[in-house]
CSV table of C-alpha atoms in Angstrom, one decimal:
chain,number,residue,atom,x,y,z
A,15,MET,CA,133.9,22.9,22.8
A,16,GLN,CA,136.0,23.7,25.7
A,17,ALA,CA,139.7,23.1,25.5
A,18,ASP,CA,141.1,23.5,28.9
A,19,ALA,CA,144.8,24.1,28.2
A,20,LYS,CA,146.7,24.3,31.4
A,21,ILE,CA,150.3,24.5,30.5
A,22,ARG,CA,153.1,25.2,33.0
A,23,THR,CA,156.0,27.4,31.9
A,24,GLU,CA,159.4,25.7,32.0
A,25,SER,CA,161.0,27.9,34.6
A,26,GLY,CA,158.4,26.8,37.2
A,27,THR,CA,155.5,28.3,38.8
A,28,GLU,CA,154.3,30.6,41.6
A,29,SER,CA,155.8,31.6,45.0
A,30,GLY,CA,159.3,31.6,46.1
A,31,PRO,CA,162.0,34.1,45.0
A,32,ARG,CA,161.9,34.7,41.3
A,33,GLY,CA,165.0,35.6,39.3
A,34,PRO,CA,165.1,37.9,36.4
A,35,ASN,CA,165.2,35.2,33.8
A,36,CYS,CA,161.6,34.7,32.9
A,37,SER,CA,159.6,33.2,35.8
A,38,LEU,CA,156.1,34.0,34.9
A,39,ARG,CA,153.2,32.7,37.0
A,40,HIS,CA,151.3,29.7,36.0
A,41,PHE,CA,148.8,30.5,33.3
A,42,ALA,CA,145.7,28.9,32.0
A,43,CYS,CA,143.3,29.8,29.3
A,44,GLU,CA,139.8,28.5,28.4
A,45,GLN,CA,138.1,29.5,25.1
A,46,ASN,CA,134.5,29.4,23.9
A,47,LEU,CA,133.0,29.2,27.3
A,48,LEU,CA,130.2,31.7,26.8
A,49,SER,CA,127.3,31.0,24.4
A,50,ARG,CA,126.2,34.4,23.4
A,51,PRO,CA,129.3,36.3,22.3
A,52,ASP,CA,130.9,35.4,19.0
A,53,GLY,CA,134.1,34.6,20.9
A,54,SER,CA,135.1,34.4,24.5
A,55,ALA,CA,138.1,33.5,26.6
A,56,SER,CA,139.1,33.3,30.2
A,57,PHE,CA,142.7,34.0,31.0
A,58,LEU,CA,144.3,33.1,34.3
A,59,GLN,CA,147.7,34.4,35.4
A,60,GLY,CA,148.4,33.1,38.9
A,61,ASP,CA,145.4,34.3,40.8
A,62,THR,CA,144.5,37.1,38.4
A,63,SER,CA,141.6,36.1,36.2
A,64,VAL,CA,139.8,38.0,33.5
A,65,LEU,CA,136.9,37.0,31.3
A,66,ALA,CA,136.6,38.4,27.8
A,67,GLY,CA,133.8,38.3,25.3
A,68,VAL,CA,133.9,39.5,21.7
A,69,TYR,CA,130.9,40.5,19.6
A,70,GLY,CA,131.7,41.2,16.0
A,71,PRO,CA,131.8,42.1,13.2
A,72,ALA,CA,128.3,43.4,14.0
A,73,GLU,CA,126.1,46.3,13.2
A,74,VAL,CA,127.3,49.7,14.2
A,75,LYS,CA,125.5,52.9,15.1
A,76,VAL,CA,125.6,55.4,12.3
A,77,SER,CA,127.2,58.0,14.5
A,78,LYS,CA,130.1,55.7,15.3
A,79,GLU,CA,130.6,54.2,11.9
A,80,ILE,CA,133.9,54.6,10.0
A,81,PHE,CA,133.6,54.3,6.3
A,82,ASN,CA,136.7,52.2,5.6
A,83,LYS,CA,137.3,50.2,8.7
A,84,ALA,CA,135.7,48.5,11.6
A,85,THR,CA,134.9,50.5,14.8
A,86,LEU,CA,136.5,48.8,17.8
A,87,GLU,CA,135.1,49.3,21.2
A,88,VAL,CA,136.4,48.0,24.5
A,89,ILE,CA,134.4,47.8,27.7
A,90,LEU,CA,136.2,47.0,31.0
A,91,ARG,CA,134.2,46.2,34.1
A,92,PRO,CA,136.0,46.2,37.4
A,93,LYS,CA,135.3,43.5,39.9
A,94,ILE,CA,133.6,45.9,42.4
A,95,GLY,CA,132.2,49.3,42.0
A,96,LEU,CA,131.3,51.4,39.0
A,97,PRO,CA,133.8,52.0,36.2
A,98,GLY,CA,135.7,55.2,36.8
A,99,ILE,CA,138.3,57.2,34.8
A,100,SER,CA,141.1,54.6,35.4
A,101,GLU,CA,138.9,52.0,33.6
A,102,LYS,CA,138.3,54.5,30.8
A,103,SER,CA,142.0,55.0,30.5
A,104,ARG,CA,142.7,51.3,30.4
A,105,GLU,CA,139.9,50.8,27.8
A,106,ARG,CA,141.6,53.3,25.6
A,107,LEU,CA,144.9,51.5,26.0
A,108,ILE,CA,143.4,48.1,25.2
A,109,ARG,CA,141.4,49.5,22.3
A,110,ASN,CA,144.3,51.2,20.6
A,111,THR,CA,146.4,48.0,21.0
A,112,CYS,CA,143.7,45.9,19.4
A,113,GLU,CA,143.2,48.5,16.6
A,114,ALA,CA,146.9,48.2,15.8
A,115,VAL,CA,146.6,44.4,15.1
A,116,VAL,CA,143.0,43.9,14.0
A,117,LEU,CA,142.5,44.1,10.2
A,118,GLY,CA,139.6,46.5,10.4
A,119,THR,CA,139.7,47.3,6.7
A,120,LEU,CA,138.3,43.9,5.9
A,121,HIS,CA,135.1,44.7,7.7
A,122,PRO,CA,134.2,48.4,7.1
A,123,ARG,CA,131.2,50.0,8.7
A,124,THR,CA,130.9,47.3,11.3
A,125,SER,CA,131.6,47.2,15.0
A,126,ILE,CA,133.8,44.8,17.0
A,127,THR,CA,133.1,45.0,20.7
A,128,VAL,CA,135.4,43.5,23.3
A,129,VAL,CA,133.9,43.2,26.8
A,130,LEU,CA,136.3,42.4,29.7
A,131,GLN,CA,135.2,41.5,33.2
A,132,VAL,CA,137.7,41.3,36.0
A,133,VAL,CA,137.0,38.2,38.0
A,134,SER,CA,139.9,38.4,40.4
A,135,ASP,CA,142.9,40.8,40.7
A,136,ALA,CA,146.1,39.6,42.2
A,137,GLY,CA,148.6,41.7,40.3
A,138,SER,CA,149.4,42.3,36.6
A,139,LEU,CA,145.8,43.0,35.8
A,140,LEU,CA,146.2,45.0,32.6
A,141,ALA,CA,148.5,42.4,31.1
A,142,CYS,CA,145.9,39.7,31.9
A,143,CYS,CA,143.2,41.8,30.3
A,144,LEU,CA,145.3,42.1,27.1
A,145,ASN,CA,145.9,38.4,26.9
A,146,ALA,CA,142.3,37.6,27.5
A,147,ALA,CA,141.2,40.1,24.8
A,148,CYS,CA,143.7,38.5,22.3
A,149,MET,CA,142.5,35.0,23.0
A,150,ALA,CA,138.8,36.1,22.7
A,151,LEU,CA,139.5,37.9,19.4
A,152,VAL,CA,141.1,34.7,18.1
A,153,ASP,CA,138.2,32.6,19.3
A,154,ALA,CA,135.7,35.0,17.5
A,155,GLY,CA,137.7,34.6,14.3
A,156,VAL,CA,138.4,38.3,13.9
A,157,PRO,CA,141.1,38.7,11.3
A,158,MET,CA,144.3,40.0,12.8
A,159,ARG,CA,147.8,40.7,11.4
A,160,ALA,CA,149.5,39.5,14.6
A,161,LEU,CA,148.8,38.3,18.1
A,162,PHE,CA,149.6,40.5,21.0
A,163,CYS,CA,150.4,39.8,24.7
A,164,GLY,CA,150.8,41.8,27.8
A,165,VAL,CA,153.7,41.5,30.2
A,166,THR,CA,154.2,43.4,33.4
A,167,CYS,CA,157.6,44.2,34.9
A,168,ALA,CA,158.2,45.5,38.4
A,169,LEU,CA,161.4,47.3,39.3
A,170,ASN,CA,162.4,47.1,42.9
A,171,ALA,CA,164.3,49.8,44.8
A,172,ASP,CA,167.5,47.8,44.5
A,173,GLY,CA,167.1,47.6,40.7
A,174,THR,CA,166.1,44.0,40.3
A,175,LEU,CA,163.4,43.2,37.8
A,176,VAL,CA,160.5,40.9,38.5
A,177,LEU,CA,158.2,39.7,35.8
A,178,ASP,CA,154.5,39.2,36.3
A,179,PRO,CA,154.4,40.6,39.8
A,180,THR,CA,151.8,39.7,42.4
A,181,ALA,CA,149.7,42.5,44.0
A,182,LYS,CA,152.1,42.7,46.9
A,183,GLN,CA,155.2,42.9,44.7
A,184,GLU,CA,153.5,45.7,42.7
A,185,LYS,CA,152.9,47.7,45.8
A,186,GLU,CA,156.4,47.4,47.1
A,187,ALA,CA,158.0,48.0,43.7
A,188,ARG,CA,159.5,51.4,42.8
A,189,ALA,CA,158.1,51.2,39.3
A,190,VAL,CA,155.7,48.9,37.4
A,191,LEU,CA,155.7,48.8,33.6
A,192,THR,CA,153.0,47.1,31.6
A,193,LEU,CA,154.1,46.5,28.0
A,194,ALA,CA,152.2,45.0,25.1
A,195,LEU,CA,154.2,43.3,22.4
A,196,ASP,CA,153.2,41.9,19.0
A,197,SER,CA,154.0,38.3,18.0
A,198,VAL,CA,155.5,39.0,14.6
A,199,GLU,CA,158.4,41.3,15.3
A,200,ARG,CA,158.2,41.7,19.1
A,201,LYS,CA,157.7,45.4,18.7
A,202,LEU,CA,156.3,47.5,21.5
A,203,LEU,CA,152.6,48.1,20.9
A,204,MET,CA,151.5,49.7,24.1
A,205,SER,CA,153.1,50.8,27.3
A,206,THR,CA,151.9,52.3,30.5
A,207,THR,CA,154.0,52.9,33.5
A,208,LYS,CA,153.8,53.8,37.1
A,209,GLY,CA,156.7,55.2,39.2
A,210,LEU,CA,160.2,56.5,38.4
A,211,TYR,CA,162.8,54.6,36.4
A,212,SER,CA,165.7,55.4,34.2
A,213,ASP,CA,166.1,55.0,30.5
A,214,ALA,CA,168.5,52.0,30.9
A,215,GLU,CA,165.9,50.2,33.1
A,216,LEU,CA,163.3,50.8,30.4
A,217,GLN,CA,165.5,49.0,27.8
A,218,GLN,CA,166.2,46.2,30.3
A,219,SER,CA,162.5,45.7,31.0
A,220,LEU,CA,161.7,45.8,27.2
A,221,ALA,CA,164.3,43.0,26.6
A,222,ALA,CA,162.9,41.0,29.5
A,223,ALA,CA,159.4,41.4,28.3
A,224,GLN,CA,160.4,40.3,24.8
A,225,ALA,CA,161.9,37.2,26.2
A,226,ALA,CA,158.8,36.5,28.4
A,227,SER,CA,156.5,37.2,25.5
A,228,GLN,CA,157.9,34.1,23.7
A,229,HIS,CA,156.6,31.9,26.4
A,230,VAL,CA,153.2,33.5,26.2
A,231,PHE,CA,153.0,33.2,22.4
A,232,ARG,CA,154.1,29.6,22.6
A,233,PHE,CA,151.3,29.0,25.2
A,234,TYR,CA,148.8,30.6,22.8
A,235,ARG,CA,149.9,28.3,20.0
A,236,GLU,CA,149.8,25.2,22.1
A,237,SER,CA,146.4,26.0,23.6
A,238,LEU,CA,144.9,26.5,20.2
A,239,GLN,CA,146.6,23.4,18.8
A,240,ARG,CA,145.1,21.4,21.6
A,241,ARG,CA,141.7,22.8,21.0
A,242,TYR,CA,141.6,22.2,17.3
A,243,SER,CA,143.3,18.8,17.5
A,244,LYS,CA,140.3,17.4,19.5
A,245,SER,CA,137.9,18.1,16.7
B,2,MET,CA,145.4,73.0,-6.3
B,3,ALA,CA,147.4,71.9,-3.3
B,4,ALA,CA,144.3,72.6,-1.1
B,5,GLY,CA,142.3,70.3,-3.3
B,6,PHE,CA,144.9,67.5,-3.1
B,7,LYS,CA,145.0,67.9,0.6
B,8,THR,CA,141.3,67.4,1.0
B,9,VAL,CA,141.1,64.4,-1.2
B,10,GLU,CA,144.3,62.6,-0.2
B,11,PRO,CA,145.5,64.0,3.2
B,12,LEU,CA,147.8,61.1,3.9
B,13,GLU,CA,149.5,61.3,0.5
B,14,TYR,CA,149.8,65.1,0.8
B,15,TYR,CA,151.6,64.6,4.1
B,16,ARG,CA,153.9,61.9,2.8
B,17,ARG,CA,155.2,64.3,0.1
B,18,PHE,CA,156.4,66.6,2.9
B,19,LEU,CA,157.8,63.9,5.1
B,20,LYS,CA,159.9,62.6,2.2
B,21,GLU,CA,161.6,66.0,2.2
B,22,ASN,CA,162.0,65.6,6.0
B,23,CYS,CA,159.8,68.5,6.8
B,24,ARG,CA,156.1,69.2,7.6
B,25,PRO,CA,153.5,71.5,5.9
B,26,ASP,CA,153.9,74.2,8.6
B,27,GLY,CA,157.6,74.4,7.8
B,28,ARG,CA,158.9,72.6,10.9
B,29,GLU,CA,161.5,69.8,10.9
B,30,LEU,CA,160.6,66.4,12.2
B,31,GLY,CA,162.2,67.0,15.5
B,32,GLU,CA,161.1,70.6,16.0
B,33,PHE,CA,158.6,71.9,18.5
B,34,ARG,CA,156.1,74.7,17.8
B,35,THR,CA,156.7,78.0,19.5
B,36,THR,CA,156.0,77.7,23.2
B,37,THR,CA,154.8,80.6,25.2
B,38,VAL,CA,153.8,80.7,28.8
B,39,ASN,CA,152.1,83.3,30.9
B,40,ILE,CA,152.1,82.8,34.7
B,41,GLY,CA,149.8,84.2,37.3
B,42,SER,CA,147.2,85.7,35.0
B,43,ILE,CA,144.1,84.6,37.0
B,44,SER,CA,143.9,86.7,40.1
B,45,THR,CA,141.1,84.8,41.7
B,46,ALA,CA,143.1,81.5,41.6
B,47,ASP,CA,145.9,80.7,44.0
B,48,GLY,CA,148.1,79.8,41.1
B,49,SER,CA,147.6,79.9,37.4
B,50,ALA,CA,149.4,79.5,34.1
B,51,LEU,CA,148.5,79.8,30.4
B,52,VAL,CA,150.5,77.8,27.9
B,53,LYS,CA,150.4,78.1,24.1
B,54,LEU,CA,152.1,75.4,22.0
B,55,GLY,CA,151.6,76.8,18.5
B,56,ASN,CA,147.8,77.1,18.3
B,57,THR,CA,147.1,74.7,21.2
B,58,THR,CA,146.1,76.8,24.2
B,59,VAL,CA,145.7,75.4,27.7
B,60,ILE,CA,145.1,77.2,30.9
B,61,CYS,CA,145.5,75.8,34.4
B,62,GLY,CA,144.0,77.3,37.5
B,63,ILE,CA,144.8,76.0,41.0
B,64,LYS,CA,142.5,76.6,44.0
B,65,ALA,CA,143.5,75.5,47.5
B,66,GLU,CA,140.8,74.6,50.0
B,67,PHE,CA,140.6,72.9,53.3
B,68,ALA,CA,139.8,69.2,53.7
B,69,ALA,CA,140.0,66.5,56.3
B,70,PRO,CA,143.0,64.3,55.5
B,71,PRO,CA,142.4,60.8,54.2
B,72,THR,CA,142.0,58.1,56.8
B,73,ASP,CA,144.8,56.0,55.3
B,74,GLY,CA,147.2,58.9,55.3
B,75,PRO,CA,146.4,61.4,58.1
B,76,ASP,CA,149.5,63.4,57.4
B,77,LYS,CA,148.8,63.8,53.7
B,78,GLY,CA,146.9,66.3,51.6
B,79,TYR,CA,145.2,66.0,48.2
B,80,VAL,CA,146.0,67.1,44.7
B,81,VAL,CA,143.0,66.7,42.4
B,82,PRO,CA,143.6,67.3,38.7
B,83,ASN,CA,140.9,67.6,36.2
B,84,VAL,CA,141.3,68.2,32.5
B,85,ASP,CA,138.3,69.7,30.7
B,86,LEU,CA,138.0,69.7,26.9
B,87,PRO,CA,135.0,72.0,26.3
B,88,PRO,CA,133.2,72.4,23.0
B,89,LEU,CA,135.0,75.7,22.7
B,90,CYS,CA,138.3,74.2,21.8
B,91,SER,CA,137.3,71.9,19.0
B,92,SER,CA,134.2,70.8,17.1
B,93,ARG,CA,134.7,67.2,18.0
B,94,PHE,CA,133.8,67.7,21.6
B,95,ARG,CA,130.1,68.1,22.7
B,96,SER,CA,128.9,69.6,25.9
B,97,GLY,CA,127.8,67.2,28.6
B,98,PRO,CA,129.8,64.7,30.8
B,99,PRO,CA,133.5,64.5,30.0
B,100,GLY,CA,134.3,62.4,26.9
B,101,GLU,CA,136.9,59.7,26.7
B,102,GLU,CA,139.6,62.1,25.6
B,103,ALA,CA,139.1,64.3,28.7
B,104,GLN,CA,139.0,61.4,31.0
B,105,VAL,CA,142.1,59.8,29.6
B,106,ALA,CA,143.9,63.2,29.9
B,107,SER,CA,142.8,63.6,33.5
B,108,GLN,CA,144.0,60.1,34.4
B,109,PHE,CA,147.3,60.9,32.6
B,110,ILE,CA,147.9,64.1,34.6
B,111,ALA,CA,146.9,62.3,37.8
B,112,ASP,CA,149.5,59.6,37.0
B,113,VAL,CA,152.2,62.2,36.3
B,114,ILE,CA,151.6,63.9,39.6
B,115,GLU,CA,151.7,60.6,41.4
B,116,ASN,CA,154.7,59.1,39.7
B,117,SER,CA,156.9,62.1,39.6
B,118,GLN,CA,156.2,63.1,43.2
B,119,ILE,CA,156.1,66.7,42.0
B,120,ILE,CA,154.7,67.7,45.4
B,121,GLN,CA,155.2,65.7,48.5
B,122,LYS,CA,151.6,65.1,49.8
B,123,GLU,CA,153.0,65.5,53.3
B,124,ASP,CA,153.8,69.2,52.6
B,125,LEU,CA,150.1,69.8,52.2
B,126,CYS,CA,149.2,68.8,55.7
B,127,ILE,CA,148.4,71.5,58.2
B,128,SER,CA,147.5,69.5,61.3
B,129,PRO,CA,147.8,65.7,61.1
B,130,GLY,CA,144.5,63.9,61.2
B,131,LYS,CA,142.5,67.2,61.4
B,132,LEU,CA,143.2,69.5,58.5
B,133,SER,CA,145.1,69.6,55.3
B,134,TRP,CA,145.1,71.4,52.0
B,135,VAL,CA,143.5,70.1,48.9
B,136,LEU,CA,144.7,71.6,45.6
B,137,TYR,CA,142.1,71.5,42.9
B,138,CYS,CA,144.0,71.8,39.5
B,139,ASP,CA,141.6,72.6,36.7
B,140,ILE,CA,143.2,72.4,33.3
B,141,ILE,CA,141.0,73.8,30.5
B,142,CYS,CA,141.8,73.6,26.9
B,143,LEU,CA,140.9,76.8,25.0
B,144,ASP,CA,142.1,75.7,21.6
B,145,TYR,CA,142.8,72.1,20.5
B,146,ASP,CA,145.4,71.7,17.9
B,147,GLY,CA,147.1,68.5,18.9
B,148,ASN,CA,149.6,67.6,21.6
B,149,ILE,CA,147.3,68.3,24.5
B,150,LEU,CA,149.2,66.2,27.0
B,151,ASP,CA,152.4,68.2,26.7
B,152,ALA,CA,150.6,71.5,27.1
B,153,CYS,CA,148.6,70.3,30.1
B,154,THR,CA,151.7,69.0,31.9
B,155,PHE,CA,153.6,72.2,31.3
B,156,ALA,CA,150.6,74.3,32.4
B,157,LEU,CA,150.2,72.3,35.5
B,158,LEU,CA,153.9,72.6,36.4
B,159,ALA,CA,154.0,76.3,35.8
B,160,ALA,CA,150.8,76.9,37.8
B,161,LEU,CA,152.1,74.8,40.7
B,162,LYS,CA,155.2,76.9,40.8
B,163,ASN,CA,153.0,80.0,41.0
B,164,VAL,CA,150.8,78.8,43.9
B,165,GLN,CA,151.2,80.6,47.1
B,166,LEU,CA,149.6,79.1,50.2
B,167,PRO,CA,148.8,81.3,53.2
B,168,GLU,CA,150.0,80.3,56.6
B,169,VAL,CA,147.4,78.4,58.7
B,170,THR,CA,147.4,77.9,62.4
B,171,ILE,CA,144.9,76.0,64.5
B,172,ASN,CA,143.6,78.0,67.4
B,173,GLU,CA,144.0,75.9,70.5
B,174,GLU,CA,140.9,77.0,72.3
B,175,THR,CA,138.3,77.1,69.5
B,176,GLY,CA,139.9,74.4,67.3
B,177,LEU,CA,139.3,76.5,64.3
B,178,ALA,CA,141.8,77.3,61.6
B,179,GLU,CA,143.1,80.8,61.4
B,180,VAL,CA,144.4,81.9,58.0
B,181,ASN,CA,147.0,84.6,57.8
B,182,LEU,CA,146.7,86.0,54.3
B,183,LYS,CA,149.6,88.3,54.7
B,184,LYS,CA,152.1,85.6,55.1
B,185,LYS,CA,152.2,83.4,52.0
B,186,SER,CA,154.7,80.9,50.9
B,187,TYR,CA,155.4,79.0,47.6
B,188,LEU,CA,155.0,75.3,47.3
B,189,ASN,CA,158.0,73.0,47.5
B,190,ILE,CA,158.2,71.7,43.9
B,191,ARG,CA,160.5,68.7,44.1
B,192,THR,CA,160.8,67.7,40.5
B,193,HIS,CA,160.0,69.2,37.1
B,194,PRO,CA,158.3,66.7,34.9
B,195,VAL,CA,158.1,67.7,31.2
B,196,ALA,CA,156.2,65.8,28.6
B,197,THR,CA,157.3,65.2,25.0
B,198,SER,CA,154.8,63.7,22.6
B,199,PHE,CA,155.6,61.9,19.3
B,200,ALA,CA,153.4,60.7,16.5
B,201,VAL,CA,154.3,57.6,14.5
B,202,PHE,CA,153.7,57.7,10.8
B,203,ASP,CA,153.5,54.7,8.5
B,204,ASP,CA,154.9,52.5,11.3
B,205,THR,CA,158.4,54.0,10.9
B,206,LEU,CA,158.7,57.7,11.0
B,207,LEU,CA,158.6,59.6,14.3
B,208,ILE,CA,157.6,63.2,14.4
B,209,VAL,CA,157.6,65.4,17.5
B,210,ASP,CA,154.8,67.7,18.7
B,211,PRO,CA,152.0,66.6,16.3
B,212,THR,CA,149.3,69.2,15.4
B,213,GLY,CA,145.7,68.2,15.3
B,214,GLU,CA,145.8,67.1,11.7
B,215,GLU,CA,149.0,65.1,12.2
B,216,GLU,CA,147.5,63.3,15.2
B,217,HIS,CA,144.5,62.3,13.0
B,218,LEU,CA,146.7,60.9,10.3
B,219,ALA,CA,149.2,59.2,12.5
B,220,THR,CA,149.2,55.5,13.1
B,221,GLY,CA,150.3,55.8,16.8
B,222,THR,CA,151.3,58.2,19.5
B,223,LEU,CA,153.8,58.1,22.3
B,224,THR,CA,154.3,60.5,25.2
B,225,VAL,CA,157.4,60.5,27.4
B,226,VAL,CA,157.5,62.4,30.7
B,227,MET,CA,160.9,63.0,32.0
B,228,ASP,CA,162.3,64.8,35.0
B,229,GLU,CA,165.5,66.7,35.3
B,230,GLU,CA,167.6,63.7,36.3
B,231,GLY,CA,166.7,61.9,33.1
B,232,LYS,CA,164.3,59.6,35.0
B,233,LEU,CA,161.1,58.6,33.3
B,234,CYS,CA,157.9,59.3,35.1
B,235,CYS,CA,155.6,58.0,32.5
B,236,LEU,CA,155.9,56.3,29.1
B,237,HIS,CA,152.4,56.5,27.7
B,238,LYS,CA,152.0,54.6,24.5
B,239,PRO,CA,148.3,53.8,23.9
B,240,GLY,CA,148.6,51.2,21.2
B,241,GLY,CA,149.3,52.1,17.6
B,242,SER,CA,152.2,50.9,15.5
B,243,GLY,CA,154.9,48.9,17.1
B,244,LEU,CA,158.2,50.6,18.1
B,245,THR,CA,161.6,48.9,18.5
B,246,GLY,CA,164.0,49.6,21.4
B,247,ALA,CA,166.2,51.7,19.2
B,248,LYS,CA,163.4,54.1,18.2
B,249,LEU,CA,162.5,54.4,21.9
B,250,GLN,CA,166.1,55.4,22.5
B,251,ASP,CA,165.8,58.2,20.0
B,252,CYS,CA,162.7,59.4,21.7
B,253,MET,CA,164.4,59.5,25.0
B,254,SER,CA,167.2,61.7,23.8
B,255,ARG,CA,164.8,64.1,22.2
B,256,ALA,CA,162.8,64.2,25.5
B,257,VAL,CA,166.0,65.2,27.4
B,258,THR,CA,166.7,68.2,25.1
B,259,ARG,CA,163.0,69.2,25.3
B,260,HIS,CA,163.2,69.1,29.1
B,261,LYS,CA,166.1,71.6,29.0
B,262,GLU,CA,164.3,73.9,26.7
B,263,VAL,CA,161.1,74.0,28.8
B,264,LYS,CA,163.0,74.4,32.1
B,265,LYS,CA,164.9,77.3,30.7
B,266,LEU,CA,161.7,79.0,29.5
B,267,MET,CA,159.9,78.5,32.7
B,268,ASP,CA,162.8,79.8,34.8
B,269,GLU,CA,163.1,82.9,32.7
B,270,VAL,CA,159.4,83.6,33.0
B,271,ILE,CA,159.4,83.1,36.8
B,272,LYS,CA,162.5,85.3,37.2
B,273,SER,CA,160.9,88.1,35.2
B,274,MET,CA,157.8,87.9,37.4
B,275,LYS,CA,159.3,88.4,40.9
B,276,PRO,CA,159.3,90.5,43.0
B,277,LYS,CA,155.5,90.8,43.3
C-alpha cells in the first residue's frame, strides 16, 4: 500500500530568501515501496532524495552477534562512485543514532540492517538519510522508544542561520551543522559539524533545530495517519 | 572479591564508583589522565610527536613530498592524514584493511584539519600550477586504552609544529626543483585545535577522557574540538544517549580549560627543545 503523503510546511516552500524562523524545504515521504525489504521509505527534502530499506530482525552471523541485543548495521551507498571513508563515517553516525532509539533488547541475537541509497543530493544529505532511515524503521515495525529526525543548519559569514540549506547555500556557508533530535524530549542524539562557529551559535542552532524538528515529527505523524486511515 | 564483581557486573561496579563522584582509577569525573608528549623523536620523518594519555599511546609522523597541485586549486598543497589502528594496540583489531574505527578516526582528523584551517593550504604551494608540498600525516596507535581521538588530534598538532620544510626553488633552465636542505623553516600553524572527549553514562552523567573500559560501558560519546578563541571546529557526537543544551554548555566550558592545559604543555615542550 502506498500512501503518498505530500504535506507542505506552513511557512512555505522552496526558493526565495529564507528567514531564521523555520523555513524548511518541501518534503515528501513514501513508504512500503519496495517488495523485498521488511520496511522501506523514500524521503524527499526539496531536491534531495534518499531511499531506505530495512531488513530485520533477521538472522545474524555468529561473529557479529550480541547476546542481549540486536546488531544494527547501516549501509550507505553514494549516488556515484564506490563508498569511501566519508560514507563509512556517516554510516557510523546513522548507526549509533539508530542504536540509541531502537529497542534492541527485545530482539537479542538478531540483526537489523538499514540500507540507504542516495538518489539525488541537493544539500542536507545526512539529515535526509536520517529521516529516511527513521521512516523505514517505522515501516518495518522495528520497536523504537522514540522517533528521530535530522535537521541541517547553515551559518553564514554574517551570522544568519539558514535551516535545511541547498547545496549552494552549504558551500557558501561558514559552518554547516547536522543535528539529530529525538521526538520525546528533543534531546540531541547526534551531531556532526563542518566549519568554525562559536558556542553561542551552537546553542542558537540547537534551538532552531528543536523548533524545526516539531514540523518534521508532525509530518511523520500525519503521513502515517494518512497511510493507516486508508486501510 | 571486587575483581569477581567487576567481571560479572561491570556496569554495576562502575555505578558504585560514579555514585561517589569518582572512577576506579581514582580520577574525578572531570579529570584527564596524565598527558605526556615527546616531540621530534623520529629522525627519518620531517616532523613527529608521541603522545601518551594515561595508557593510550599514539605516535604521529609527518613526511613531506612533492606533488602536482590539484586542478581545482593550483596554488594549494595537500595534507593527507591517515589513522592506523594496528593489531598491536588492542586485541579487537585484526590485521588487514582498515576497520571501521580507523576509517572513522581518519575522517575525523581530516575534518579537523579542514575545519580548523590549522594550515593554510596555500602555504604549501611551491610554484603555482607546477609543484606543491603534500604532507602525509601517519598517526599510529601503539596502545589503545580509550580516547583515541583526543590523542590523535594532539599528536597531529604537536607533529605539525615540529615539521621543518626545506627551501625549494625551481631552476629556470631545467625546470627541476632544487632543494636546499640547509635552509629549513617551520610551518605556519594558524590555530591550535584541541579535542576533548566525553562519555555519557546512563543518559545523564558525563565523564571526561574515558578509558577503554569506560567507552565500552558508556551509552554515548561526544568529542568537542576547540581552538584558542573558543570557536568550535568540530562537535562530533555519533549517536548515543540524548543531551540537552545545558549539558552541552558544561562540555564546552570543560573543553576551554582543557585547551589551556594542552597549549601550556605543548609550549613548554617546544621551548625546551629549541635551539636544535
